[in-house]
Coordinates of C-alpha atoms and ligand atoms in Angstrom, one line a residue:
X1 CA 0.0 0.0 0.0
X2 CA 1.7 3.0 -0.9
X3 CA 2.5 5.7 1.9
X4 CA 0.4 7.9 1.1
X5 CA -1.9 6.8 3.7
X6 CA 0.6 6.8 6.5
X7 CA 2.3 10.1 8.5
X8 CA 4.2 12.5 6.1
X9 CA 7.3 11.9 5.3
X10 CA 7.7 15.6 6.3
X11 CA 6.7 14.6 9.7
X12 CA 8.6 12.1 10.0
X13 CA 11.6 13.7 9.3
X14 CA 11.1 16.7 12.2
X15 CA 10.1 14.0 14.8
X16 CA 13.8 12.3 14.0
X17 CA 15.1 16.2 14.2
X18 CA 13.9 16.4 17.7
X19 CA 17.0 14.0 19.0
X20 CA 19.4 16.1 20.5
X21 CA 22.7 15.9 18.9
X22 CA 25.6 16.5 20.8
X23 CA 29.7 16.4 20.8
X24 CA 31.3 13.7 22.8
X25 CA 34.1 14.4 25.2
X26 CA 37.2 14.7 24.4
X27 CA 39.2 11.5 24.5
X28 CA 42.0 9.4 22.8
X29 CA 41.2 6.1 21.3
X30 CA 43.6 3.2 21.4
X31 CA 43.2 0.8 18.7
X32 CA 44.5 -3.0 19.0
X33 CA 44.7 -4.4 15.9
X34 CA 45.3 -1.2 13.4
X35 CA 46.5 -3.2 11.1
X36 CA 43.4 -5.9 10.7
X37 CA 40.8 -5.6 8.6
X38 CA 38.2 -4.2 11.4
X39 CA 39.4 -1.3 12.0
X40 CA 40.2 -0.2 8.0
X41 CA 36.8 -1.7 7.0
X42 CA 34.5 -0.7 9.9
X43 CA 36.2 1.6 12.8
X44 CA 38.1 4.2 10.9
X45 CA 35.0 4.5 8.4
X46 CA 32.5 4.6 11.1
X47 CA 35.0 7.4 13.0
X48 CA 35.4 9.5 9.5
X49 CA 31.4 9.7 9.5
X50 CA 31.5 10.9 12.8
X51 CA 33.7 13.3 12.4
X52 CA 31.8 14.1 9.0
X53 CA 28.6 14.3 11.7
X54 CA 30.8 16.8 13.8
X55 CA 30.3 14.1 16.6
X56 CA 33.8 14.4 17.8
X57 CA 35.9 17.1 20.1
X58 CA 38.7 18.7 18.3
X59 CA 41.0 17.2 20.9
X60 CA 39.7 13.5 19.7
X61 CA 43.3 11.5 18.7
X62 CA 44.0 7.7 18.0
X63 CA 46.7 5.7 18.7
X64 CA 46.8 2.3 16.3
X65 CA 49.4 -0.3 17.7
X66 CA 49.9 -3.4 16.0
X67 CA 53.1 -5.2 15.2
X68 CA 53.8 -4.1 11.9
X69 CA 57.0 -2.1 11.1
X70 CA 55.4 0.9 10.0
X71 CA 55.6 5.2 10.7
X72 CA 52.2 6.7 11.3
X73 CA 52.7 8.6 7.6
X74 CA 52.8 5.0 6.5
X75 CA 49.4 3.7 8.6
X76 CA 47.8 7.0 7.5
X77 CA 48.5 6.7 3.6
X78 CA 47.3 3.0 3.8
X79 CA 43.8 4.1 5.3
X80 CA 43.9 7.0 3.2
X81 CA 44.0 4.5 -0.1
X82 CA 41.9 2.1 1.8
X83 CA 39.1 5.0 2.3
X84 CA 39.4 5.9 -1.4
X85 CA 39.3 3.0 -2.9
X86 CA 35.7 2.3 -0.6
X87 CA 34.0 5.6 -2.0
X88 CA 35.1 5.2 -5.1
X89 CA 33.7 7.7 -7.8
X90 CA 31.6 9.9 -5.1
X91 CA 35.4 10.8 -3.7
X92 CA 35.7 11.0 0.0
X93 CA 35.4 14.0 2.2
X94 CA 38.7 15.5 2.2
X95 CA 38.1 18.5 4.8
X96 CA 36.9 15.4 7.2
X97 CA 39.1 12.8 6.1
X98 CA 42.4 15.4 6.9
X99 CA 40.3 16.5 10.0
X100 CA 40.6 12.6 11.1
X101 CA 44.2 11.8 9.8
X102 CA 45.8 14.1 10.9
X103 CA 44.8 12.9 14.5
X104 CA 45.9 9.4 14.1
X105 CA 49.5 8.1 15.1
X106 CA 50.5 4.8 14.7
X107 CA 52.5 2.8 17.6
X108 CA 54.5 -0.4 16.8
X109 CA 53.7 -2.6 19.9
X110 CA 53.4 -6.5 21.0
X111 CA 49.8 -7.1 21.9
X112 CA 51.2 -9.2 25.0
X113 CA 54.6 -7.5 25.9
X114 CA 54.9 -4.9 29.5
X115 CA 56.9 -2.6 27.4
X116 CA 54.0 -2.0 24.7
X117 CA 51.9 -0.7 27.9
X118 CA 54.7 0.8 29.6
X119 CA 55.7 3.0 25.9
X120 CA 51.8 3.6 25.4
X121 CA 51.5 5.0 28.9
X122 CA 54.0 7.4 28.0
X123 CA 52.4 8.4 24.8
X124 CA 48.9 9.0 26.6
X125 CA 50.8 11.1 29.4
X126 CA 52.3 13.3 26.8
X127 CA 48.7 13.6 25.5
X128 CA 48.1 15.0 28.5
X129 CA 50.4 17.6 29.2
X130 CA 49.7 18.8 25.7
X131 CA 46.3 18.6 25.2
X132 CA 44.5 18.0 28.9
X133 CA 42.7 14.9 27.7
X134 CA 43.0 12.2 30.2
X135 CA 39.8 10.1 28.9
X136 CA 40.7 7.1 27.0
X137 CA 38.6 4.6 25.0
X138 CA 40.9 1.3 24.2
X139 CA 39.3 -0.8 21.3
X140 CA 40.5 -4.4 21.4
X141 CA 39.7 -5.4 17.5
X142 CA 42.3 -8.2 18.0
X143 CA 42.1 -11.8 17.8
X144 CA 39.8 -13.2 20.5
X145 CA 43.0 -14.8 22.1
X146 CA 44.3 -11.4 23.1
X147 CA 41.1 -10.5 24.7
X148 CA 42.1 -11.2 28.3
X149 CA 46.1 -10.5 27.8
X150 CA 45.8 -7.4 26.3
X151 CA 43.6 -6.4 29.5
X152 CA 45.5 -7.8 31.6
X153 CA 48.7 -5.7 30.6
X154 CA 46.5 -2.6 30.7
X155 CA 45.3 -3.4 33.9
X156 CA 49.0 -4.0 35.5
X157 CA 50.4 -1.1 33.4
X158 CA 48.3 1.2 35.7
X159 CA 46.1 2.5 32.5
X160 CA 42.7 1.0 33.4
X161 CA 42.5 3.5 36.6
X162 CA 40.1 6.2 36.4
X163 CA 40.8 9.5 38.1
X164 CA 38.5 13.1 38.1
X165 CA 38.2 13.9 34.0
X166 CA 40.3 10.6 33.1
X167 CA 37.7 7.8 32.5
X168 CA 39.5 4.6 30.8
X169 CA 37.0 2.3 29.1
X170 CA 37.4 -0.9 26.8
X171 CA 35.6 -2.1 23.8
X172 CA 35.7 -5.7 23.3
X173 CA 35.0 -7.4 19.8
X174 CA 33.2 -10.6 19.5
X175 CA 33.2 -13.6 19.7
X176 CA 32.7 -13.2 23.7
X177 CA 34.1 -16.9 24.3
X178 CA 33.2 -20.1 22.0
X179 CA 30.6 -21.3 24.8
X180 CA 29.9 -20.9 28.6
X181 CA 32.6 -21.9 30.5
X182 CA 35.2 -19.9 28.3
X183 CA 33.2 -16.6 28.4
X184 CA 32.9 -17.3 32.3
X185 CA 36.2 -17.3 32.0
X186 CA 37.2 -14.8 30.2
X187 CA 34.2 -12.5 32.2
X188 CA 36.1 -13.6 36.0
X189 CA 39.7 -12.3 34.2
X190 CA 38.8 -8.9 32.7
X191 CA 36.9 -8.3 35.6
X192 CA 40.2 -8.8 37.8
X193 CA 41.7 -5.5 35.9
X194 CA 38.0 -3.5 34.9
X195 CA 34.7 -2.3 36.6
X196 CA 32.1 -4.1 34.7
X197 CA 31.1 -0.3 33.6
X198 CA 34.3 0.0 32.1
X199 CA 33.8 -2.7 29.7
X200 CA 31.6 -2.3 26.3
X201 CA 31.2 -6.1 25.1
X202 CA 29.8 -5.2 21.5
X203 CA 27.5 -7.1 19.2
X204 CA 27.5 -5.3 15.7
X205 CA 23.4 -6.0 15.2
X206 CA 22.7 -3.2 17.9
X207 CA 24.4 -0.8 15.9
X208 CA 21.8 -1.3 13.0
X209 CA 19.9 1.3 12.9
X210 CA 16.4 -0.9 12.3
X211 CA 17.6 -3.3 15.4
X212 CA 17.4 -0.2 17.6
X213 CA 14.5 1.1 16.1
X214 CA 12.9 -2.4 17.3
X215 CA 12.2 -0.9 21.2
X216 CA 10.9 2.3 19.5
X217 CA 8.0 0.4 17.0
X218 CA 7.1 -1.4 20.4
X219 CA 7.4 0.7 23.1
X220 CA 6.4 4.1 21.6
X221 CA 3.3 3.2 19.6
X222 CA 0.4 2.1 21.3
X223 CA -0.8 -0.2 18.7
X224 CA 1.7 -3.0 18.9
X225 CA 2.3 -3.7 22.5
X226 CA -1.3 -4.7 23.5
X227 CA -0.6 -7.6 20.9
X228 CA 2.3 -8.0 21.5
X229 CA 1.8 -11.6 23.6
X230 CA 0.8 -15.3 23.6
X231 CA -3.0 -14.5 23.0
X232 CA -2.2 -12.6 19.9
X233 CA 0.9 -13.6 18.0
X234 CA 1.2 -17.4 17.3
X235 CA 4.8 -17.6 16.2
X236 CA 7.8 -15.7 15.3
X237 CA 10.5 -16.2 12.5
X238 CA 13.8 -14.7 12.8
X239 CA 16.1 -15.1 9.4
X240 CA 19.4 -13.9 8.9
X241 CA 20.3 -15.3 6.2
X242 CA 23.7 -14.9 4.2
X243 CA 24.7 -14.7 0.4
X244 CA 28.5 -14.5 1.4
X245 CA 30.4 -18.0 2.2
X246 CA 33.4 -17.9 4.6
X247 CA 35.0 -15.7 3.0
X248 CA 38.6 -16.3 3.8
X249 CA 38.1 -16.8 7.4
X250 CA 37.7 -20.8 6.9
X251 CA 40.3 -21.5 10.0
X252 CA 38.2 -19.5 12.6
X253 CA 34.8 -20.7 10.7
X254 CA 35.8 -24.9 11.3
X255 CA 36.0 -24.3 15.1
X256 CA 33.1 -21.9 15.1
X257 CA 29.9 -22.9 13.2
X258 CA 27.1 -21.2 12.2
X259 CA 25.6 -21.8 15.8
X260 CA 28.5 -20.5 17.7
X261 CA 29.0 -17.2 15.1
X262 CA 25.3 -16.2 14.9
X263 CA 23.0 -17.4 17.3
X264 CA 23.8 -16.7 21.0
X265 CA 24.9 -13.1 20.0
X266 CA 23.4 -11.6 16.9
X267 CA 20.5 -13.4 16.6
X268 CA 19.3 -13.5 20.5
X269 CA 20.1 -9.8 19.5
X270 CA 16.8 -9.8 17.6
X271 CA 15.3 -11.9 20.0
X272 CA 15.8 -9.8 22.9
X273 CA 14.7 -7.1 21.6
X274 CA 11.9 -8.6 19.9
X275 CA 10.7 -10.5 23.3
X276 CA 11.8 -8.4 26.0
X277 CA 9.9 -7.1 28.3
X278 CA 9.2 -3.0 27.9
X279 CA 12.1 -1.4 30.5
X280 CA 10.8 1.2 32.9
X281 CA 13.7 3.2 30.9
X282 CA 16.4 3.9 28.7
X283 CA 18.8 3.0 31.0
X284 CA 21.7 0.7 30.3
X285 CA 21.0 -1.7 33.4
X286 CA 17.2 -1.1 33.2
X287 CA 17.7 -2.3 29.3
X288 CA 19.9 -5.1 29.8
X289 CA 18.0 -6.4 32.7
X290 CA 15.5 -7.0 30.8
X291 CA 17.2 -8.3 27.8
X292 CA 19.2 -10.7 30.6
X293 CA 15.9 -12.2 31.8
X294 CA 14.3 -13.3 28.1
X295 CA 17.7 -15.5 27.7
X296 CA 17.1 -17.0 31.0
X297 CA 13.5 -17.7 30.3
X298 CA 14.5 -19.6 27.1
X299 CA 14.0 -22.7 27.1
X300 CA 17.1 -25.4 26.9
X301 CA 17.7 -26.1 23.3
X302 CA 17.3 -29.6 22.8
X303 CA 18.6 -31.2 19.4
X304 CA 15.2 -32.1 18.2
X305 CA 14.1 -28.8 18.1
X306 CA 17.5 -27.9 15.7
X307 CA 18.1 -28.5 12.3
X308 CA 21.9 -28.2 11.1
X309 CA 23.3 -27.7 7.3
X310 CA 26.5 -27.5 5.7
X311 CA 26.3 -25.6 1.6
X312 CA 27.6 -28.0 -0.9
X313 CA 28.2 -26.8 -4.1
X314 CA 26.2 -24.5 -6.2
X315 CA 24.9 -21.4 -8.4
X316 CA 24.2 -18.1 -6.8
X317 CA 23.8 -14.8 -8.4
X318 CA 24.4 -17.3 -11.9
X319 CA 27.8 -18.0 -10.9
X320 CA 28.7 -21.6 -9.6
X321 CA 30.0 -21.5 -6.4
X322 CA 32.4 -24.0 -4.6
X323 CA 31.4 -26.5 -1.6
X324 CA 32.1 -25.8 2.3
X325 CA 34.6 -28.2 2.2
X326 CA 36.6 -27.1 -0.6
X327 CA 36.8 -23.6 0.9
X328 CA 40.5 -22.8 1.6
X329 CA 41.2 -23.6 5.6
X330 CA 38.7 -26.3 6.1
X331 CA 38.6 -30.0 6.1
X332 CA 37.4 -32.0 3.1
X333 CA 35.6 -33.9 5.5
X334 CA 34.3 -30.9 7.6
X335 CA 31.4 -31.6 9.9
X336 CA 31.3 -27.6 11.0
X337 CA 28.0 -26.4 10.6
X338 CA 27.3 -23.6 8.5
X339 CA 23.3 -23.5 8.9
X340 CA 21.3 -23.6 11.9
X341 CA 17.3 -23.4 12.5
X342 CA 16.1 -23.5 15.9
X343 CA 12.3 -23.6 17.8
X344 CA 13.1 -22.1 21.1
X345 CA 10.4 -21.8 23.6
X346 CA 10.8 -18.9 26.0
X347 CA 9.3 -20.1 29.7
X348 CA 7.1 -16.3 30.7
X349 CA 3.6 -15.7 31.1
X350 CA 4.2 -13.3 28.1
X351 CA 5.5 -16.3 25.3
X352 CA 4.6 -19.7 26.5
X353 CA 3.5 -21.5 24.1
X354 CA 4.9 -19.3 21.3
X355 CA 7.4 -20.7 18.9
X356 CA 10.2 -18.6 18.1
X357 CA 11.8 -20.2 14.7
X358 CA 15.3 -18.8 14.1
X359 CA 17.3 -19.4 11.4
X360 CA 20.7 -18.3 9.8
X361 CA 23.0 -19.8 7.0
X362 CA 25.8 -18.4 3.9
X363 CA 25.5 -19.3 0.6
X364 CA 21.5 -18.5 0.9
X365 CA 19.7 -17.8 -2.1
X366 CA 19.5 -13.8 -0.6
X367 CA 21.0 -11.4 2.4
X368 CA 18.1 -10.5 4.3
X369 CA 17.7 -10.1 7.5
X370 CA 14.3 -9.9 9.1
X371 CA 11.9 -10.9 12.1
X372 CA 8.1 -11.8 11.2
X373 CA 6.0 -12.0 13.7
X374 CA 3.0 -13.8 12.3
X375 CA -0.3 -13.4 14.6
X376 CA -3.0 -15.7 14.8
X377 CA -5.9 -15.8 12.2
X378 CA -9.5 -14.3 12.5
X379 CA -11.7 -17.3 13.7
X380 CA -12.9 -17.9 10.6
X381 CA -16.7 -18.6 11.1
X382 CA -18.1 -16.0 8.8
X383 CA -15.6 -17.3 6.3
X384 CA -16.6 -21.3 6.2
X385 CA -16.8 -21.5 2.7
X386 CA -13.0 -21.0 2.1
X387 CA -10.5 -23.0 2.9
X388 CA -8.9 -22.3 6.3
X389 CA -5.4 -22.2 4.7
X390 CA -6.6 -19.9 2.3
X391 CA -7.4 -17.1 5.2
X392 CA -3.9 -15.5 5.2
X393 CA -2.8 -14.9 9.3
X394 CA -1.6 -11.6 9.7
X395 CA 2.2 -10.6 9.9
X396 CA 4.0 -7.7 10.5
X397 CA 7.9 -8.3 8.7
X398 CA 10.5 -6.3 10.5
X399 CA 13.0 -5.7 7.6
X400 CA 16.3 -5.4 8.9
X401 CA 18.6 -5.1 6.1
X402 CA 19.1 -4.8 3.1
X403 CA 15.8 -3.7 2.8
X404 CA 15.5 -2.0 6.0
X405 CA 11.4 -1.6 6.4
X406 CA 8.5 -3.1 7.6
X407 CA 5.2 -4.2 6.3
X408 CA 2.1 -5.5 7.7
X409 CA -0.1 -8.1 5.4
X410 CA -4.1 -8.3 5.9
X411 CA -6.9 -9.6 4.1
X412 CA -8.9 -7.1 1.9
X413 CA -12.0 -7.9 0.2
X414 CA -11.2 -7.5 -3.4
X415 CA -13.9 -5.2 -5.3
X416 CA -16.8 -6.6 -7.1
X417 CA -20.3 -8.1 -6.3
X418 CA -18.5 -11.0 -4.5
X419 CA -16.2 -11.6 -1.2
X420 CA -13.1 -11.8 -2.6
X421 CA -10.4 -11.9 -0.2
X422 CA -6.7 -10.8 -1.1
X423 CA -3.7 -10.5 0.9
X424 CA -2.8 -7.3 0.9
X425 CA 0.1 -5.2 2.6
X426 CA 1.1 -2.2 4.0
X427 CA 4.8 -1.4 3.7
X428 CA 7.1 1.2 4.9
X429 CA 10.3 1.8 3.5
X430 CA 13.3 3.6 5.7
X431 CA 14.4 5.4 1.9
X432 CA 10.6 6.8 1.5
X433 CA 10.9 9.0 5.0
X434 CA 14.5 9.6 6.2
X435 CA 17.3 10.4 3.9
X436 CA 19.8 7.8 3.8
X437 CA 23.0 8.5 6.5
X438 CA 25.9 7.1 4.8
X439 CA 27.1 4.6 8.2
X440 CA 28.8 1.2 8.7
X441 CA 27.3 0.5 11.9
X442 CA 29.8 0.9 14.4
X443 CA 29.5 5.1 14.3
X444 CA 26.7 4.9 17.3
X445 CA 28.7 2.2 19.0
X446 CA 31.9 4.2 19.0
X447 CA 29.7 7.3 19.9
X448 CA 28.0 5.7 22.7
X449 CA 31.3 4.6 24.4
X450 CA 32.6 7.9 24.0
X451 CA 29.5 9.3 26.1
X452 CA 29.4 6.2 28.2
X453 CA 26.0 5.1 27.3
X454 CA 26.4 1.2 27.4
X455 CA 23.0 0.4 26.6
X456 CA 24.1 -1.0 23.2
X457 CA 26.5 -3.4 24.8
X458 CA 26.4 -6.4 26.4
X459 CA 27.0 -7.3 30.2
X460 CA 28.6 -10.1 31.4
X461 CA 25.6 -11.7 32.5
X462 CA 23.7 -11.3 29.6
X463 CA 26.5 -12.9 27.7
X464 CA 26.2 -15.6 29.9
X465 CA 22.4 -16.1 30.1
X466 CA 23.0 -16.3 26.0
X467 CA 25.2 -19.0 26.1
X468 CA 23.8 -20.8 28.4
X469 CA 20.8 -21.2 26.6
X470 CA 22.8 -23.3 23.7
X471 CA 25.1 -24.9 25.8
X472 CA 23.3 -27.8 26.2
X473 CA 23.4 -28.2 22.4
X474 CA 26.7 -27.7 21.8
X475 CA 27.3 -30.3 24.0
X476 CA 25.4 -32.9 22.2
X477 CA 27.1 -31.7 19.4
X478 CA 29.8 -32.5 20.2
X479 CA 29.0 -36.1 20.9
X480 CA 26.8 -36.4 17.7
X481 CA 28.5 -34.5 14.4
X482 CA 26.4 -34.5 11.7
X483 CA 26.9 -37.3 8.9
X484 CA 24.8 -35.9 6.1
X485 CA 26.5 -32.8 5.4
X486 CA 27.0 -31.4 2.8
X487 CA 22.8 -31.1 2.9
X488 CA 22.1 -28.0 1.5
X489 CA 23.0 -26.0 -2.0
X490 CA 25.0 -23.1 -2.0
X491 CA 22.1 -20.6 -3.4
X492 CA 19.0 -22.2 -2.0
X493 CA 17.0 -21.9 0.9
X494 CA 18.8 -24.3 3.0
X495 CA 18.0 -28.1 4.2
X496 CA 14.7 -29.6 3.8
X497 CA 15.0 -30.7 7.5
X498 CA 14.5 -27.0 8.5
X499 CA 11.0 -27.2 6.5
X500 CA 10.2 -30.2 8.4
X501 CA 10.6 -28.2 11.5
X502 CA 8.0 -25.6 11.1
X503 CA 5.7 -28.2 9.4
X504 CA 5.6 -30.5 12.2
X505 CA 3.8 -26.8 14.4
X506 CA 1.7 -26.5 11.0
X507 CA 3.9 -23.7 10.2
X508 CA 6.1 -22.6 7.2
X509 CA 9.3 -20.4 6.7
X510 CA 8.4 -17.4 4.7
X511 CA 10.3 -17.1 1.8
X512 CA 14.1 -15.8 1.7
X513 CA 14.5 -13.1 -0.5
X514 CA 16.3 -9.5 -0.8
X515 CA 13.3 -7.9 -2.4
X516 CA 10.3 -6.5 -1.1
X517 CA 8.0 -4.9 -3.5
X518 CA 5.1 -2.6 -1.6
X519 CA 2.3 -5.2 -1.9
X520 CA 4.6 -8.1 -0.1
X521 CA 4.0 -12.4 0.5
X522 CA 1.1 -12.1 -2.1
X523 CA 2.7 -15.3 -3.1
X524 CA 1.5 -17.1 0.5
X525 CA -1.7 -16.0 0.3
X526 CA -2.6 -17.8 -3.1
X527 CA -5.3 -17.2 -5.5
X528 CA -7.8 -14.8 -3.9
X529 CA -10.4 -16.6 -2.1
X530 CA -14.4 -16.6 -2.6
X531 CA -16.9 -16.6 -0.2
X532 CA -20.7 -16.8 -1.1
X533 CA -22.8 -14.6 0.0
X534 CA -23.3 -10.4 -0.9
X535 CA -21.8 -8.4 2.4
Ligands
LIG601 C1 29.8 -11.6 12.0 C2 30.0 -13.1 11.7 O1 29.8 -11.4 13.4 O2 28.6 -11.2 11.5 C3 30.0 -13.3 10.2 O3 31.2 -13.5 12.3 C4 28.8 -12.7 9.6 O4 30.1 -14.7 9.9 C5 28.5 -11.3 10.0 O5 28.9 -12.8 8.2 C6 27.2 -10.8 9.6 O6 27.1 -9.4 9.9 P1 26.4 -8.4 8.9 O7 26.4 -7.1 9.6 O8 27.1 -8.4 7.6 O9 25.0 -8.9 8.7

């Protein structure tokens, strides 16, 4: 249905105005890793359009260390060719880009040597003299394995104390541990060296703009919420599904899995925020509270309630595309999964009873992400005549990304003398109200560190609570590995097993795909149904 018959997109565009903008403070940011692909593809992107935003103070700086041999005129002109080459024709902001540069400084330093820490603390001191700023932001974008060293030599270095206008805070990259006991783990040794506010654990889905704007459809519109419970919504599918394969990273991918890489973090992301209950506010404890409490309601996972894939070979986008197991870095006999569906069952008065399907998988015929929450249908009394499956249930598609909208689907009676019932849908499209911001994701992340605002960011409880949740699965796992992988093709919409899943409820995955035209799942819905009888 086309927009018309929504709010203005003039309106729109003043309510987003109303958010206040402002600077944040002045700080230094210490990146580990400035040589990894991170921090050239995401960070120092996601920084450059904050400075483009005029987010940051003028006495913002960043220190890169990394092991390379290289002078900061060295690090600079490799982002600088890096940060061309990613805008291309359009040309990148010089006055914002030299603004930025011109602040960074690279560091050679051993991510696990005292004297890295002990020449960095002298840096950040100079820092001070000249330019007053004691607040520091350091951004492990390392190798999981440096997670707890790298704080550790912070910690015993002396540069994780605070003092009056010298906050030290840490972002840490995922993957938070590869299952419970190892992020317990790694949670009981950070904690030795920083406050739990110090640390920012980050999941990259909360910095997508339409995952945030999930608590603002729910909790600041009065339509949803009231539905927004067992007696209204009979299921929920969550897909994030994948075009991309392993892309190079086939080492980390054979001891990680689909499961480990996706679900307990960016897809409970969705969840959460999908499930939670509504926070009394904004808070960052209030929030993750809440978020904390959905993971501890789920259900345990059991295996029978989890389908598993692995792509074999295939044709996507018309070009044939190689097997799992002949990706460079992993076995030929591989039996690391790189699909996973789930039911979970989450144990509140609020969901009981309501399946929540989640699925994720590369080599997908599409990249979409996107939650559905499909409600129950009308009791269809006054409808007898047609065929129950032909009275479409109502669904309101949260389209993440690419596509980043939503749409709601209802019947409408199709003109004429007859009933004629159609699935129809109203859609709203981010491009058709807001002009796009040109973002990576990471820019309110960053931002919100900088301010201290850790609502985006994960405690170590809720980390936990995620990953206790699948534990009992990996464990099985690890006892049972699959023996009929390969079971999907690369470019399809994964195994047949995960159909059987949502048959056995009476359900059915909606289709994966990247497109959404304004009148979407018509195909669902069938042939428009008729019912005798003149209204
Ligand atoms: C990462 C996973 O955390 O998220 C990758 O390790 C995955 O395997 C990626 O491809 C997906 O993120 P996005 O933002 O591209 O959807």
């Amino acid at each position: 249905m086309s927009t018309a018959t929504t709010i203005a997109p003039e309106t729109a565009t003043t309510a987003a105005n109303i958010r206040p903008s402002r600077q944040a403070p002045p700080a230094t940011l210490v990146i580990f890793g400035a040589g990894g692909d991170l921090t050239k593809r995401l960070v120092v992107p996601a920084l450059y359009h904050l400075v483009q935003a005029g987010k940051l103070a003028d006495e913002f700086a960043v220190i890169g260390v990394d092991r390379n041999d290289q002078t900061t005129e060295q690090w600079r002109q490799s982002l600088t060719a890096m940060m061309q080459a990613s805008a291309q024709a359009a040309g990148i902001d010089t006055e914002a880009w030299s603004w930025l540069s011109h602040r960074m400084h690279y560091m050679r330093g051993n991510f696990t040597e005292p004297e890295t820490f002990s020449q960095l603390k002298r840096l950040l001191a100079e820092r001070l003299k000249q330019s007053n700023t004691g607040n520091v932001l350091f951004y492990l974008a390392t190798a999981a394995r440096f997670f707890g060293p790298v704080i550790e030599q912070l910690g015993r270095a002396g540069l994780t104390q605070q003092s009056a206008g010298a906050w030290r805070r840490v972002i840490v990259e995922k993957p938070f541990g590869h299952d419970l006991a190892s992020a317990q783990a790694l949670n009981a040794w950070i904690l030795k060296f920083l406050s739990e506010d110090q640390i920012y654990r980050i999941d990259h889905f909360l910095g997508k703009e339409t995952v945030q704007n999930i608590l603002v459809l729910r909790f600041a519109n009065g339509i949803f919420e009231p539905l927004w419970n067992r007696d209204h919504v009979d299921h929920v599918q969550i897909t994030v599904a994948e075009m991309v394969g392993v892309e190079g990273r086939g080492r980390f991918y054979e001891t990680t899995g689909a499961l480990r890489d996706m679900v307990p973090n960016h897809l409970f992301q969705l969840l959460a925020m999908i499930g939670m209950e509504p926070p009394i506010s904004f808070d960052a404890d209030v929030v993750r509270a809440k978020k904390t409490e959905l993971f501890q309601a789920i259900h345990p996972v059991v295996p029978e309630n989890v389908v598993r894939g692995q792509y074999g070979a295939g044709v996507l986008l018309g070009r044939s595309v190689l097997d799992y197991r002949h990706e460079p870095n992993v076995a030929p006999d591989s039996a690391t999964e790189t699909y996973v569906a789930l039911k979970l069952g989450i144990d509140n008065w609020r969901w009981a009873g309501v399946p929540f399907y989640l699925r994720t998988g590369k080599r997908l015929s599409a990249r979409t992400t996107e939650i559905a929450v499909q409600f129950r249908r009308a009791p269809y009394a006054l409808f007898r005549d047609t065929p129950v499956e032909r009275l479409p249930a109502n669904i309101l598609t949260l389209r993440i990304q690419p596509d980043e909208g939503l749409s709601v689907s209802f019947s409408a009676k199709r003109p004429g003398s007859e009933i004629e019932i159609d699935g129809v849908a109203m859609d709203f499209a981010y491009r058709d109200y807001f002009e796009p911001v040109e973002a990576v994701g990471y820019e309110t992340l960053i931002f919100d560190c900088l301010i201290g605002d850790a609502t985006l960011f994960q405690r170590a409880d809720t980390v936990e609570a995620a990953w206790r949740a699948v534990q009992g699965l990996l464990d099985s796992w690890a006892h049972d590995p699959a023996n009929d992988f390969p079971n999907y093709a690369a470019g399809g919409s994964g195994p047949e097993a995960a159909d059987r899943l949502l048959a056995r409820d009476g359900n059915a995955w909606l289709p994966i795909r990247a497109d959404h035209p304004h009148t979407v799942i018509r195909p669902e819905f069938g042939a428009p149904n008729t019912v005798k009888g003149t209204p």
